[in-house]
Amino acid sequence: MITLYTNKEVNVVENEGDQARVTCADGSVFIANAVVGADGVRSKTRQLVSNDQPVSSHYVAYRGTIPMAEVKAHLDFDDVIMWIGPNLHLVQYPVRRGELFNQVAVFKS
């Protein structure tokens, strides 16, 4: 079973052989077989696997969803739609069992 904890500020991630120990700012400690680091560009978990500094790609991504009812009816909703140009791209596709239409715009900043 996988347990997801939110609103936790990670202070320390320690490798203990075949397990990991995570100590949070509120004093809580978690021991697990694996840790997924989704704690941002200055990730505590990243420091365990790489000692180099993050490097900017100079790209920005904006994401958003709209209700599928607001999407034009002529689109094939089983497809991923991509628009690609110099230093930018837009990707559109259905999510949440076709209830929403996701859009991601990526461009050089």
PDB file of C-alpha atoms in Angstrom:
ATOM      1  CA  MET A   1       0.000   0.000   0.000  1.00  0.00           C
ATOM      2  CA  ILE A   2       1.160   3.520  -0.789  1.00  0.00           C
ATOM      3  CA  THR A   3       0.372   6.355   1.605  1.00  0.00           C
ATOM      4  CA  LEU A   4       0.540   9.932   0.360  1.00  0.00           C
ATOM      5  CA  TYR A   5       1.341  12.610   2.921  1.00  0.00           C
ATOM      6  CA  THR A   6       0.703  16.259   2.058  1.00  0.00           C
ATOM      7  CA  ASN A   7       1.518  19.549   3.753  1.00  0.00           C
ATOM      8  CA  LYS A   8       4.765  18.154   5.130  1.00  0.00           C
ATOM      9  CA  GLU A   9       7.992  20.141   5.032  1.00  0.00           C
ATOM     10  CA  VAL A  10      10.862  17.686   4.608  1.00  0.00           C
ATOM     11  CA  ASN A  11      13.968  18.552   6.624  1.00  0.00           C
ATOM     12  CA  VAL A  12      16.090  15.427   6.155  1.00  0.00           C
ATOM     13  CA  VAL A  13      16.018  12.344   3.926  1.00  0.00           C
ATOM     14  CA  GLU A  14      18.426   9.594   4.961  1.00  0.00           C
ATOM     15  CA  ASN A  15      19.386   6.440   3.087  1.00  0.00           C
ATOM     16  CA  GLU A  16      19.399   3.489   5.486  1.00  0.00           C
ATOM     17  CA  GLY A  17      20.375   0.721   3.080  1.00  0.00           C
ATOM     18  CA  ASP A  18      17.171  -0.862   1.849  1.00  0.00           C
ATOM     19  CA  GLN A  19      14.955   1.783   3.480  1.00  0.00           C
ATOM     20  CA  ALA A  20      14.715   5.556   3.712  1.00  0.00           C
ATOM     21  CA  ARG A  21      14.010   7.744   6.734  1.00  0.00           C
ATOM     22  CA  VAL A  22      12.256  11.064   6.216  1.00  0.00           C
ATOM     23  CA  THR A  23      12.212  13.613   9.047  1.00  0.00           C
ATOM     24  CA  CYS A  24       9.778  16.507   8.706  1.00  0.00           C
ATOM     25  CA  ALA A  25       9.755  20.008  10.205  1.00  0.00           C
ATOM     26  CA  ASP A  26       6.891  19.076  12.533  1.00  0.00           C
ATOM     27  CA  GLY A  27       9.005  16.252  14.014  1.00  0.00           C
ATOM     28  CA  SER A  28       7.188  13.417  12.271  1.00  0.00           C
ATOM     29  CA  VAL A  29       9.411  10.606  10.983  1.00  0.00           C
ATOM     30  CA  PHE A  30       8.536   8.199   8.181  1.00  0.00           C
ATOM     31  CA  ILE A  31      10.396   5.034   7.206  1.00  0.00           C
ATOM     32  CA  ALA A  32       9.694   3.592   3.769  1.00  0.00           C
ATOM     33  CA  ASN A  33      11.080   1.361   1.049  1.00  0.00           C
ATOM     34  CA  ALA A  34      10.968   4.286  -1.388  1.00  0.00           C
ATOM     35  CA  VAL A  35      10.589   8.049  -1.289  1.00  0.00           C
ATOM     36  CA  VAL A  36       9.241  10.093  -4.180  1.00  0.00           C
ATOM     37  CA  GLY A  37      10.647  13.592  -4.055  1.00  0.00           C
ATOM     38  CA  ALA A  38       8.176  16.155  -5.349  1.00  0.00           C
ATOM     39  CA  ASP A  39       9.415  18.952  -3.151  1.00  0.00           C
ATOM     40  CA  GLY A  40      10.567  21.484  -5.693  1.00  0.00           C
ATOM     41  CA  VAL A  41      13.737  22.725  -7.313  1.00  0.00           C
ATOM     42  CA  ARG A  42      15.718  22.654  -4.055  1.00  0.00           C
ATOM     43  CA  SER A  43      14.549  19.134  -3.242  1.00  0.00           C
ATOM     44  CA  LYS A  44      15.907  17.361  -0.168  1.00  0.00           C
ATOM     45  CA  THR A  45      15.464  14.014  -1.912  1.00  0.00           C
ATOM     46  CA  ARG A  46      17.335  15.207  -5.013  1.00  0.00           C
ATOM     47  CA  GLN A  47      20.394  15.829  -2.857  1.00  0.00           C
ATOM     48  CA  LEU A  48      20.594  12.079  -2.180  1.00  0.00           C
ATOM     49  CA  VAL A  49      20.975  11.156  -5.840  1.00  0.00           C
ATOM     50  CA  SER A  50      22.791  14.187  -7.244  1.00  0.00           C
ATOM     51  CA  ASN A  51      25.141  16.757  -5.774  1.00  0.00           C
ATOM     52  CA  ASP A  52      25.000  19.181  -8.697  1.00  0.00           C
ATOM     53  CA  GLN A  53      22.973  22.383  -8.648  1.00  0.00           C
ATOM     54  CA  PRO A  54      19.690  22.773 -10.549  1.00  0.00           C
ATOM     55  CA  VAL A  55      20.109  24.493 -13.915  1.00  0.00           C
ATOM     56  CA  SER A  56      17.365  26.583 -15.477  1.00  0.00           C
ATOM     57  CA  SER A  57      16.051  25.362 -18.820  1.00  0.00           C
ATOM     58  CA  HIS A  58      14.646  28.856 -19.449  1.00  0.00           C
ATOM     59  CA  TYR A  59      11.298  27.270 -20.308  1.00  0.00           C
ATOM     60  CA  VAL A  60       8.013  27.944 -18.534  1.00  0.00           C
ATOM     61  CA  ALA A  61       4.924  25.698 -18.529  1.00  0.00           C
ATOM     62  CA  TYR A  62       1.368  26.827 -17.924  1.00  0.00           C
ATOM     63  CA  ARG A  63      -1.323  24.199 -17.421  1.00  0.00           C
ATOM     64  CA  GLY A  64      -5.066  24.376 -17.188  1.00  0.00           C
ATOM     65  CA  THR A  65      -8.211  22.374 -17.724  1.00  0.00           C
ATOM     66  CA  ILE A  66     -11.648  23.281 -19.014  1.00  0.00           C
ATOM     67  CA  PRO A  67     -14.864  21.255 -18.969  1.00  0.00           C
ATOM     68  CA  MET A  68     -15.151  19.051 -22.049  1.00  0.00           C
ATOM     69  CA  ALA A  69     -18.528  20.673 -22.796  1.00  0.00           C
ATOM     70  CA  GLU A  70     -16.659  23.902 -23.636  1.00  0.00           C
ATOM     71  CA  VAL A  71     -14.468  22.222 -26.275  1.00  0.00           C
ATOM     72  CA  LYS A  72     -15.484  22.402 -29.930  1.00  0.00           C
ATOM     73  CA  ALA A  73     -17.282  19.267 -31.085  1.00  0.00           C
ATOM     74  CA  HIS A  74     -15.122  18.711 -34.198  1.00  0.00           C
ATOM     75  CA  LEU A  75     -12.093  17.510 -32.208  1.00  0.00           C
ATOM     76  CA  ASP A  76     -11.341  13.796 -31.899  1.00  0.00           C
ATOM     77  CA  PHE A  77     -11.170  13.390 -28.135  1.00  0.00           C
ATOM     78  CA  ASP A  78      -9.163  10.173 -28.304  1.00  0.00           C
ATOM     79  CA  ASP A  79      -6.173  12.030 -29.745  1.00  0.00           C
ATOM     80  CA  VAL A  80      -3.416  14.111 -28.227  1.00  0.00           C
ATOM     81  CA  ILE A  81      -3.175  17.418 -30.082  1.00  0.00           C
ATOM     82  CA  MET A  82       0.227  19.119 -30.369  1.00  0.00           C
ATOM     83  CA  TRP A  83       1.121  22.499 -31.805  1.00  0.00           C
ATOM     84  CA  ILE A  84       4.878  22.946 -32.151  1.00  0.00           C
ATOM     85  CA  GLY A  85       6.825  26.061 -33.078  1.00  0.00           C
ATOM     86  CA  PRO A  86      10.188  27.706 -32.406  1.00  0.00           C
ATOM     87  CA  ASN A  87      10.784  27.793 -28.627  1.00  0.00           C
ATOM     88  CA  LEU A  88       7.208  26.788 -27.792  1.00  0.00           C
ATOM     89  CA  HIS A  89       4.663  24.003 -27.901  1.00  0.00           C
ATOM     90  CA  LEU A  90       1.067  23.429 -26.864  1.00  0.00           C
ATOM     91  CA  VAL A  91      -0.293  20.006 -25.919  1.00  0.00           C
ATOM     92  CA  GLN A  92      -3.998  19.270 -25.472  1.00  0.00           C
ATOM     93  CA  TYR A  93      -5.705  16.039 -24.419  1.00  0.00           C
ATOM     94  CA  PRO A  94      -8.693  14.730 -22.461  1.00  0.00           C
ATOM     95  CA  VAL A  95      -8.281  13.797 -18.790  1.00  0.00           C
ATOM     96  CA  ARG A  96     -10.434  12.483 -15.951  1.00  0.00           C
ATOM     97  CA  ARG A  97     -12.257   9.925 -18.103  1.00  0.00           C
ATOM     98  CA  GLY A  98     -13.043  12.543 -20.728  1.00  0.00           C
ATOM     99  CA  GLU A  99     -14.676  14.993 -18.319  1.00  0.00           C
ATOM    100  CA  LEU A 100     -11.979  17.664 -18.709  1.00  0.00           C
ATOM    101  CA  PHE A 101      -9.729  18.910 -21.498  1.00  0.00           C
ATOM    102  CA  ASN A 102      -6.139  19.528 -20.340  1.00  0.00           C
ATOM    103  CA  GLN A 103      -3.941  22.121 -22.018  1.00  0.00           C
ATOM    104  CA  VAL A 104      -0.221  22.676 -21.478  1.00  0.00           C
ATOM    105  CA  ALA A 105       1.623  25.618 -23.038  1.00  0.00           C
ATOM    106  CA  VAL A 106       5.431  25.539 -22.835  1.00  0.00           C
ATOM    107  CA  PHE A 107       7.586  28.400 -24.074  1.00  0.00           C
ATOM    108  CA  LYS A 108      11.028  29.880 -23.674  1.00  0.00           C
ATOM    109  CA  SER A 109      11.027  32.694 -21.136  1.00  0.00           C
TER     110      SER A 109
END
